Amino acid sequence: MSRTATETVDTITASPSVKRASLIGARIPKLDAPDKATGLTRYLDDIKLPRMLYGKILFAHRPHAHILSIDTSAAVTMKGVRAVITADDIDLVPFGFGRDNTALKKDKITCVRDELAAVAADTPEIAAEAIKRIRVSYEDLPVVGTVEQAIAAGAPVIHEKTPDNQPFHFDYEHGDIDLGIRASDVIVEDTYNLQRQTHCCMGTAGIIAQFDAQGILTLHSLTQVPSLYKHDLSRIINVPPQDIRVIQPPIGGAFGSKLDIHPFEPICVFLARATSRPVKLTFTREEEFMATPTRQPMMIHLRSGAQKDGTFTFRDVRMTLDNGGRTSWGATTPWISMRTFSSLYRVPHVRQHVDVIYTNNIYACAFRGYGNPQATFALESQIDVLAEKLGMDPLTLRLKNAQQPGETTGQGMVLRTCGLADCLKTATKHAGWDVKRSPPGKQKTGRVRGLGMASMFHVGGGAKIHRSDGCGTMLRIDDFGVATVQTGSSEIGQGSETVIAQIVAEELGLDIGKVRVLNSNSDYKPWDVGVHASRTTFIAGNSALRAAREARGKILDAAADHLNLDSVDLDLYGGQVIKRSTGEPLVTIDKIIRGMHFGRKNDMIMTTDFYEPPSEIPDEHSKGDISACYAFGTHVAEVEVDLETGVVKVLGISAAHDVGRVINQLGIEGQLEGGIAQGIGYALTEEVKVENGRVLNLTFTDYKIPTSCEVPELKMVFLETNDPAGPFGAKGMAEAPLVPVAPAIANAVYNATGVRINELPLTPERVLRRIQESRDSESE
Amino acid sequence: MTPTSAFYSPKTLDELLELAAAPDTTILAGGTDLMPRWTKNIHPTPKTVVDAKHIEQLKGVKCKDNIISVGACTPLDELAENPTIQRASPVLAEAAGKVACPQVRNRATIGGNLVNASPAADTAVPLILLDAAIVIAAQGPTGAVSREIPITAFFRGPGQTALKAGEILTTIRFHTSAGEGTWAWQKFGTRPSMEIAVASVGMILRIEDEIVAHTRIGYGSVAPVPMRGAATEAALLGQRLNEDVLTRCVEAAQDEITPISDIRASAAYRREVIGTMLRRMLIHAKGK
Amino acid sequence: MQKANDKLCIEFEVNGEAVSISVSPSTSLLESLRDHLELTGTKYGCGDGECGACSIMLNGKIVNSCLVLAVECHGSKMTTIEGLANGKHLHPIQEAFVKNGAIQCGFCSPGMIMSAYALLDKNPAPCEAEVKRALEGNLCRCTGYRKIIDAVLSVAHGGSAHE
Ligand SMILES: Cc1cc2nc3c(=O)[nH]c(=O)nc-3n(C[C@@H](O)[C@@H](O)[C@H](O)COP(=O)(O)OP(=O)(O)OC[C@H]3O[C@@H](n4cnc5c(N)ncnc54)[C@H](O)[C@@H]3O)c2cc1C
Ligand code: FES
Ligand code: FES
């Protein structure tokens, strides 16, 4: 059984004069859970519109080639086929972060998942058969399967406009590296290799597109970012954004995968346009493995130094990204990696250089943690190496350099609250760090145990990368005392709907069942930048709270009027206006509202709010206070390693997170448990294997995500630092729990075996090989 | 999946054999191997599908005159929980119970597991240890004709068996005494559940006065077919389980297997894992 | 079983209701449930028997409906996720999933709940290890399984699993 505790640090909540049960911090089941438990929830795949057709895509299935011709005649003439399209039938508008992608490809194939043609047909079977009948003639080109091949002299050029195959370089610096090097007593350096992990949303990707007679396009879309999506998609499909309606049905998992526009989305729109009928396009699992982007693979070369007393001096980072054949958001993940290198611990001199390299491999997009798991793996692994060189305990070294509240990091991020030191102390205490941990032994056979730790740093109050990082709310309370909250935020399974309902219910003294959250249709949804950067609780929560606070004021004023009392003496609780001093119920809220509505006032309670966090867009040197607050956490992993097979078993994880304030205990535990499971998968088994551009594992049998049998013992502690900017003090923490898992495990494997492994996943074969290599080098 | 045009669900073996004799016909048992291949179009869907699951004669476990007969269409879950199997050949019950997950075990049959002829088929190694015989039937000029071959002769290569067109695997037979002794079976995968074996080892040992008096050893996923470890057996038989013998056994095993490298593991790693599992099993057996 | 063109007419019982549908011999049970009977609570997650999202009870046993042909089910009895709740009352397992926070995106939940149902049907008081094994064919990417296991244990032990 998992153990959880919430520890409060520096509580600053003003206590109401009468003690009463609060919804904040309670264990509130998700509001949509009963429908999900009974199978009533209609996911995208469950929606069938009248006269709907089924779309299917022809993928290239070869990594690098010229397209000589595409013959669709045998598909077009099939009974039940309503449209077949190729690049010749559409406007080829470049899109994606590198503007190097188009919905369908003309002339050139740069990776196996390139989309060549698409079909809309009466049934999925006919569509699949039609795809098989399309004949493409290719001229295969030499495959650039690795970064080394891509930068070698005379390498085949993948995109003509980038003759050196190096589309982007990013640089960051604070302080002066040379000073840092000179100030160091100890310097260590290593290269870390991080693999492709894929989201494995249980519901596969898909979309439904439908035009109405006025040319309005309705999309049932899984996007996590509806407002930006409309804007960006509009260009590609040549439909004005105001003519696009986005309906977001419940979603079978996202984890970042629905942040970008993927080619299948405009393709489906083109099919709907070609047929004048609704078209649904969904992926099979095999397509999902091959044709959805992954976590960005990275090679990180890291050098860092410290003084004898453990004070960190500098950190020099070179990252190489295998960008694949096209560019999605993966290329930008180093912008987040950089924050960990610069700001998880105090370090005066930091430099990061990034080379993004085209290959003929599949490409990457956003994935929970966004470049941070990779950076944290490198950094936290290397800190343990430094600790050993310095002869210090890894905990002591981290505590010595931990950021403190009130500091501004080298990258300009202002840590108004910061629980890192407490996280370090708490997680290690719960894991029994002092009593259980001993240096690696000399055992050669059987199984050995070890403990390892890692911390993390992530934005907790949004990330201002667009000119606005805000979110809107429209709130109304009806005659029956039911509050309807239209929020800009989206529910992707993470429970944001419930958190917003809780915040509003708390502020208005309503039963949570009396709050409805509407968030799935762009016709009424206020603007929001989207679900990413762990921002929803913080930003949408703040917006909802402010709208509710205004509504609360209006109710209290009306009640004061009605009761002939001063509004400061009143409060709202349990659906009633109560006397603040005694808690005595005076009149129900709905009665007050009906009184406003039908009485002389002729008014209703409707409020709106747009919350823009007090963060800033980083300057041209990537510096600035990008988020309204920052989240910290520490994990300690205990592992058992079989020295003769290389099997690593995670026995337990103790996690402590600075979450500001817990809003929904059940929800936050769920985020942590789920994030840890994904982190264990990243650490031990998950890798999309790509060889010479081809994806080798396209099933759950060969791409292994954790199952119910791999749940370790978890101890979770949520440290409440009560962030002054957060709703009720809360920070975001959706991405945080995944981030430190892999390095904590790798450090534990080192502690158990004395063997350091700088690449993931820690598969039995890799672990055994490293153990043997280290023995061979010892005996030499 | 491309359409199949006919589906039959015969109730007797004779009907089944008659249907099986027609061209472009596939026998369907639990469908756990066939369905994924059909939906992915790895194998073209046949014109005719014949469901073999409703023939009483092909189902269940019987024991008569010390011979245990397992119907080819017995689901693995039933096999794993069958008291006769648990008593007389626990090694088979263990392996059947470790295939995939409850959903798959409820459908997957032992016959399908064998005919599918994967080197990783989990029931194959235990049946090799039990010296099982495979009973095969076909339609003859005057009713069913059947033949019996040893399990080791049944597998011909990955996905290939001794079955000829129109032949059906009806029964698997072994002697109740075959399972006597200390036994062990283990599959190795990169995670603890839902795993196709990277390598598997099974053994039955009878130790008398500290000397190995009888032994059967088998390996899965380390050769084109599930195999009997004859050389390992030879290194064991008549010996005491001391460190020397253990070392020789491991060498013999690593020598006689012929693993390949694939996406799940390298050949070298498979060799090592077989060695480790074998050594640990023998040490454990000695302790018993 | 009757033949209609190349389709076959089959009859079976789902959630206590007799139904008859006509399907081609290559249609999976999963497709029939979802498309012909609009029982969309049963989900497609892989079509390969690897994820458990399509789990249903077929003749008293838990199976992956993606691995079964509809035509195999003539005369069968099935229970899908839609058949567990009794009118407005959630089944105790569903109730436990809701209360324990075992549902996030919810896509795995119908299959997960059916597997739990099959387990408790056979073994009303499983230990934690048995629960884990019973759910090993059901993948969940959101929850990390802890709360799902707790939910099942809470039903088995007639109370809340949370300390
Ligand atoms: C998710 C998943 C995980 C799995 N994990 C494992 C595992 O861990 N270990 C393992 O060993 N297997 C595993 N398998 C495969 C296993 O389920 C099958 O090998 C199963 O035992 C096959 O039996 P079936 O009845 O389902 O065969 P079917 O799919 O019905 O048939 C398989 C083949 O055998 C033929 N056939 C079946 N019965 C007969 C007969 N009586 N006479 C002649 N031909 C016949 C069929 O025509 C077909 O060619 C897994 C499968 C899945 C889907
Ligand atoms: S859809 Fe049937 S097991 Fe995944
Ligand atoms: S709740 Fe999302 S997959 Fe389980």
mmCIF file of C-alpha atoms in Angstrom, chain B residues 29-215:
data_model
loop_
_atom_site.group_PDB
_atom_site.id
_atom_site.type_symbol
_atom_site.label_atom_id
_atom_site.label_comp_id
_atom_site.label_asym_id
_atom_site.label_seq_id
_atom_site.Cartn_x
_atom_site.Cartn_y
_atom_site.Cartn_z
ATOM 1 C CA ALA B 29 -8.838 -22.750 -32.188
ATOM 2 C CA GLY B 30 -8.467 -19.927 -29.659
ATOM 3 C CA GLY B 31 -7.535 -17.465 -32.397
ATOM 4 C CA THR B 32 -4.898 -15.737 -30.272
ATOM 5 C CA ASP B 33 -2.232 -16.281 -32.901
ATOM 6 C CA LEU B 34 -4.493 -16.108 -35.930
ATOM 7 C CA MET B 35 -6.495 -12.976 -35.169
ATOM 8 C CA PRO B 36 -3.588 -10.515 -34.830
ATOM 9 C CA ARG B 37 -2.133 -11.869 -38.066
ATOM 10 C CA TRP B 38 -5.390 -11.516 -39.879
ATOM 11 C CA THR B 39 -6.111 -7.997 -38.687
ATOM 12 C CA LYS B 40 -2.610 -6.905 -39.629
ATOM 13 C CA ASN B 41 -2.770 -8.752 -42.917
ATOM 14 C CA ILE B 42 0.458 -10.536 -42.113
ATOM 15 C CA HIS B 43 -1.260 -13.688 -43.295
ATOM 16 C CA PRO B 44 -3.935 -13.433 -45.945
ATOM 17 C CA THR B 45 -7.296 -14.421 -44.547
ATOM 18 C CA PRO B 46 -8.374 -17.799 -45.838
ATOM 19 C CA LYS B 47 -11.512 -18.451 -47.816
ATOM 20 C CA THR B 48 -12.824 -20.813 -45.198
ATOM 21 C CA VAL B 49 -12.422 -20.798 -41.451
ATOM 22 C CA VAL B 50 -13.278 -23.897 -39.444
ATOM 23 C CA ASP B 51 -13.744 -23.507 -35.716
ATOM 24 C CA ALA B 52 -12.436 -26.573 -33.919
ATOM 25 C CA LYS B 53 -13.471 -25.522 -30.435
ATOM 26 C CA HIS B 54 -16.864 -27.190 -30.279
ATOM 27 C CA ILE B 55 -15.734 -30.770 -30.685
ATOM 28 C CA GLU B 56 -15.998 -32.491 -27.317
ATOM 29 C CA GLN B 57 -13.446 -35.080 -28.282
ATOM 30 C CA LEU B 58 -10.771 -32.404 -28.671
ATOM 31 C CA LYS B 59 -11.309 -30.839 -25.269
ATOM 32 C CA GLY B 60 -10.248 -31.550 -21.728
ATOM 33 C CA VAL B 61 -7.835 -33.761 -19.831
ATOM 34 C CA LYS B 62 -8.344 -37.500 -19.422
ATOM 35 C CA CYS B 63 -6.319 -40.085 -17.589
ATOM 36 C CA LYS B 64 -6.588 -43.749 -18.418
ATOM 37 C CA ASP B 65 -4.130 -46.603 -17.828
ATOM 38 C CA ASN B 66 -1.583 -44.127 -16.575
ATOM 39 C CA ILE B 67 -1.715 -42.233 -19.832
ATOM 40 C CA ILE B 68 -2.765 -38.613 -19.698
ATOM 41 C CA SER B 69 -4.461 -37.304 -22.833
ATOM 42 C CA VAL B 70 -4.926 -33.614 -23.375
ATOM 43 C CA GLY B 71 -7.345 -32.545 -26.101
ATOM 44 C CA ALA B 72 -5.764 -30.106 -28.536
ATOM 45 C CA CYS B 73 -8.506 -27.546 -28.001
ATOM 46 C CA THR B 74 -8.101 -27.383 -24.236
ATOM 47 C CA PRO B 75 -7.577 -23.746 -23.223
ATOM 48 C CA LEU B 76 -4.341 -23.009 -21.368
ATOM 49 C CA ASP B 77 -6.173 -21.627 -18.374
ATOM 50 C CA GLU B 78 -8.081 -24.862 -17.941
ATOM 51 C CA LEU B 79 -4.863 -26.800 -18.329
ATOM 52 C CA ALA B 80 -3.118 -24.709 -15.691
ATOM 53 C CA GLU B 81 -5.924 -25.311 -13.227
ATOM 54 C CA ASN B 82 -6.642 -28.929 -14.027
ATOM 55 C CA PRO B 83 -6.072 -31.085 -10.903
ATOM 56 C CA THR B 84 -4.758 -34.068 -12.879
ATOM 57 C CA ILE B 85 -2.210 -31.916 -14.639
ATOM 58 C CA GLN B 86 -1.273 -30.114 -11.455
ATOM 59 C CA ARG B 87 -0.661 -33.440 -9.737
ATOM 60 C CA ALA B 88 0.985 -35.495 -12.459
ATOM 61 C CA SER B 89 2.766 -32.856 -14.496
ATOM 62 C CA PRO B 90 2.982 -29.617 -12.532
ATOM 63 C CA VAL B 91 5.659 -28.384 -14.904
ATOM 64 C CA LEU B 92 3.061 -28.190 -17.673
ATOM 65 C CA ALA B 93 0.539 -26.480 -15.406
ATOM 66 C CA GLU B 94 3.169 -23.933 -14.424
ATOM 67 C CA ALA B 95 4.100 -23.068 -18.001
ATOM 68 C CA ALA B 96 0.509 -22.909 -19.215
ATOM 69 C CA GLY B 97 -0.326 -20.560 -16.349
ATOM 70 C CA LYS B 98 2.509 -18.225 -17.295
ATOM 71 C CA VAL B 99 1.380 -17.555 -20.849
ATOM 72 C CA ALA B 100 0.361 -13.934 -21.362
ATOM 73 C CA CYS B 101 -2.607 -12.923 -19.204
ATOM 74 C CA PRO B 102 -6.011 -14.334 -18.146
ATOM 75 C CA GLN B 103 -7.746 -13.004 -21.262
ATOM 76 C CA VAL B 104 -5.351 -14.819 -23.573
ATOM 77 C CA ARG B 105 -5.138 -18.003 -21.471
ATOM 78 C CA ASN B 106 -8.905 -18.334 -21.490
ATOM 79 C CA ARG B 107 -8.861 -18.569 -25.275
ATOM 80 C CA ALA B 108 -5.445 -19.875 -26.295
ATOM 81 C CA THR B 109 -5.343 -23.651 -26.697
ATOM 82 C CA ILE B 110 -2.470 -26.034 -26.214
ATOM 83 C CA GLY B 111 -2.941 -27.331 -29.757
ATOM 84 C CA GLY B 112 -2.697 -23.829 -31.176
ATOM 85 C CA ASN B 113 0.379 -23.163 -29.074
ATOM 86 C CA LEU B 114 2.095 -26.211 -30.574
ATOM 87 C CA VAL B 115 0.907 -25.859 -34.172
ATOM 88 C CA ASN B 116 1.917 -22.226 -34.169
ATOM 89 C CA ALA B 117 5.413 -23.646 -33.618
ATOM 90 C CA SER B 118 7.015 -20.559 -32.173
ATOM 91 C CA PRO B 119 10.434 -21.298 -30.649
ATOM 92 C CA ALA B 120 9.003 -19.418 -27.655
ATOM 93 C CA ALA B 121 5.818 -21.525 -27.277
ATOM 94 C CA ASP B 122 5.632 -21.940 -23.542
ATOM 95 C CA THR B 123 3.949 -25.348 -23.425
ATOM 96 C CA ALA B 124 6.482 -26.966 -25.745
ATOM 97 C CA VAL B 125 9.409 -27.326 -23.344
ATOM 98 C CA PRO B 126 7.323 -28.994 -20.596
ATOM 99 C CA LEU B 127 5.931 -31.429 -23.144
ATOM 100 C CA ILE B 128 9.471 -32.227 -24.263
ATOM 101 C CA LEU B 129 10.330 -32.966 -20.627
ATOM 102 C CA LEU B 130 7.294 -35.241 -20.421
ATOM 103 C CA ASP B 131 8.282 -37.144 -23.588
ATOM 104 C CA ALA B 132 4.848 -36.358 -24.949
ATOM 105 C CA ALA B 133 3.446 -37.894 -28.098
ATOM 106 C CA ILE B 134 1.441 -35.867 -30.585
ATOM 107 C CA VAL B 135 -1.595 -37.512 -32.094
ATOM 108 C CA ILE B 136 -2.479 -36.323 -35.566
ATOM 109 C CA ALA B 137 -5.606 -37.181 -37.532
ATOM 110 C CA ALA B 138 -6.711 -36.750 -41.118
ATOM 111 C CA GLN B 139 -9.554 -37.821 -43.301
ATOM 112 C CA GLY B 140 -8.841 -41.191 -44.895
ATOM 113 C CA PRO B 141 -10.728 -43.081 -47.587
ATOM 114 C CA THR B 142 -12.866 -44.757 -44.901
ATOM 115 C CA GLY B 143 -13.019 -42.344 -42.012
ATOM 116 C CA ALA B 144 -10.365 -40.811 -39.807
ATOM 117 C CA VAL B 145 -6.824 -42.083 -39.849
ATOM 118 C CA SER B 146 -4.392 -41.101 -37.189
ATOM 119 C CA ARG B 147 -0.699 -41.249 -36.489
ATOM 120 C CA GLU B 148 1.429 -40.520 -33.492
ATOM 121 C CA ILE B 149 4.841 -38.874 -33.370
ATOM 122 C CA PRO B 150 7.119 -37.775 -30.526
ATOM 123 C CA ILE B 151 6.941 -34.090 -29.712
ATOM 124 C CA THR B 152 10.560 -33.538 -30.690
ATOM 125 C CA ALA B 153 9.717 -34.708 -34.216
ATOM 126 C CA PHE B 154 6.723 -32.399 -34.394
ATOM 127 C CA PHE B 155 8.592 -29.095 -34.671
ATOM 128 C CA ARG B 156 10.403 -28.546 -37.953
ATOM 129 C CA GLY B 157 11.348 -24.882 -37.764
ATOM 130 C CA PRO B 158 9.867 -21.534 -36.760
ATOM 131 C CA GLY B 159 6.190 -21.817 -37.714
ATOM 132 C CA GLN B 160 6.728 -25.239 -39.258
ATOM 133 C CA THR B 161 5.463 -28.576 -38.017
ATOM 134 C CA ALA B 162 5.092 -32.140 -39.158
ATOM 135 C CA LEU B 163 1.412 -31.519 -39.958
ATOM 136 C CA LYS B 164 0.524 -32.108 -43.581
ATOM 137 C CA ALA B 165 -2.281 -30.378 -45.413
ATOM 138 C CA GLY B 166 -5.629 -31.443 -44.019
ATOM 139 C CA GLU B 167 -4.145 -32.870 -40.820
ATOM 140 C CA ILE B 168 -5.372 -31.929 -37.390
ATOM 141 C CA LEU B 169 -3.599 -32.177 -34.081
ATOM 142 C CA THR B 170 -6.099 -33.992 -31.885
ATOM 143 C CA THR B 171 -4.410 -35.044 -28.691
ATOM 144 C CA ILE B 172 -1.237 -34.738 -26.670
ATOM 145 C CA ARG B 173 -0.327 -37.828 -24.634
ATOM 146 C CA PHE B 174 2.175 -38.646 -21.965
ATOM 147 C CA HIS B 175 2.714 -41.174 -19.207
ATOM 148 C CA THR B 176 1.813 -40.198 -15.656
ATOM 149 C CA SER B 177 5.256 -41.244 -14.476
ATOM 150 C CA ALA B 178 7.002 -38.894 -16.884
ATOM 151 C CA GLY B 179 6.448 -35.936 -14.620
ATOM 152 C CA GLU B 180 7.782 -37.546 -11.447
ATOM 153 C CA GLY B 181 10.711 -35.965 -9.733
ATOM 154 C CA THR B 182 11.987 -32.532 -8.997
ATOM 155 C CA TRP B 183 10.947 -30.124 -11.689
ATOM 156 C CA ALA B 184 11.501 -26.545 -12.654
ATOM 157 C CA TRP B 185 10.482 -24.326 -15.511
ATOM 158 C CA GLN B 186 11.246 -20.694 -15.990
ATOM 159 C CA LYS B 187 11.007 -18.173 -18.739
ATOM 160 C CA PHE B 188 13.126 -15.114 -18.887
ATOM 161 C CA GLY B 189 11.849 -11.831 -20.194
ATOM 162 C CA THR B 190 12.777 -8.212 -19.789
ATOM 163 C CA ARG B 191 9.841 -7.548 -17.524
ATOM 164 C CA PRO B 192 7.953 -9.714 -15.070
ATOM 165 C CA SER B 193 4.677 -10.053 -16.936
ATOM 166 C CA MET B 194 3.068 -10.286 -20.382
ATOM 167 C CA GLU B 195 6.355 -11.438 -21.763
ATOM 168 C CA ILE B 196 7.265 -13.643 -24.695
ATOM 169 C CA ALA B 197 10.257 -15.655 -23.509
ATOM 170 C CA VAL B 198 13.689 -14.320 -24.413
ATOM 171 C CA ALA B 199 14.822 -17.749 -23.263
ATOM 172 C CA SER B 200 13.262 -20.539 -21.238
ATOM 173 C CA VAL B 201 14.543 -23.592 -19.433
ATOM 174 C CA GLY B 202 12.710 -26.561 -18.011
ATOM 175 C CA MET B 203 13.913 -29.654 -16.229
ATOM 176 C CA ILE B 204 12.784 -32.801 -14.522
ATOM 177 C CA LEU B 205 15.299 -34.559 -12.299
ATOM 178 C CA ARG B 206 15.218 -37.655 -10.199
ATOM 179 C CA ILE B 207 18.049 -37.775 -7.741
ATOM 180 C CA GLU B 208 18.807 -41.033 -5.952
ATOM 181 C CA ASP B 209 21.527 -41.139 -3.321
ATOM 182 C CA GLU B 210 22.707 -37.741 -4.488
ATOM 183 C CA ILE B 211 23.215 -39.109 -7.999
ATOM 184 C CA VAL B 212 21.124 -37.883 -10.913
ATOM 185 C CA ALA B 213 19.225 -41.004 -11.929
ATOM 186 C CA HIS B 214 16.899 -39.464 -14.497
ATOM 187 C CA THR B 215 16.895 -36.150 -16.247
#
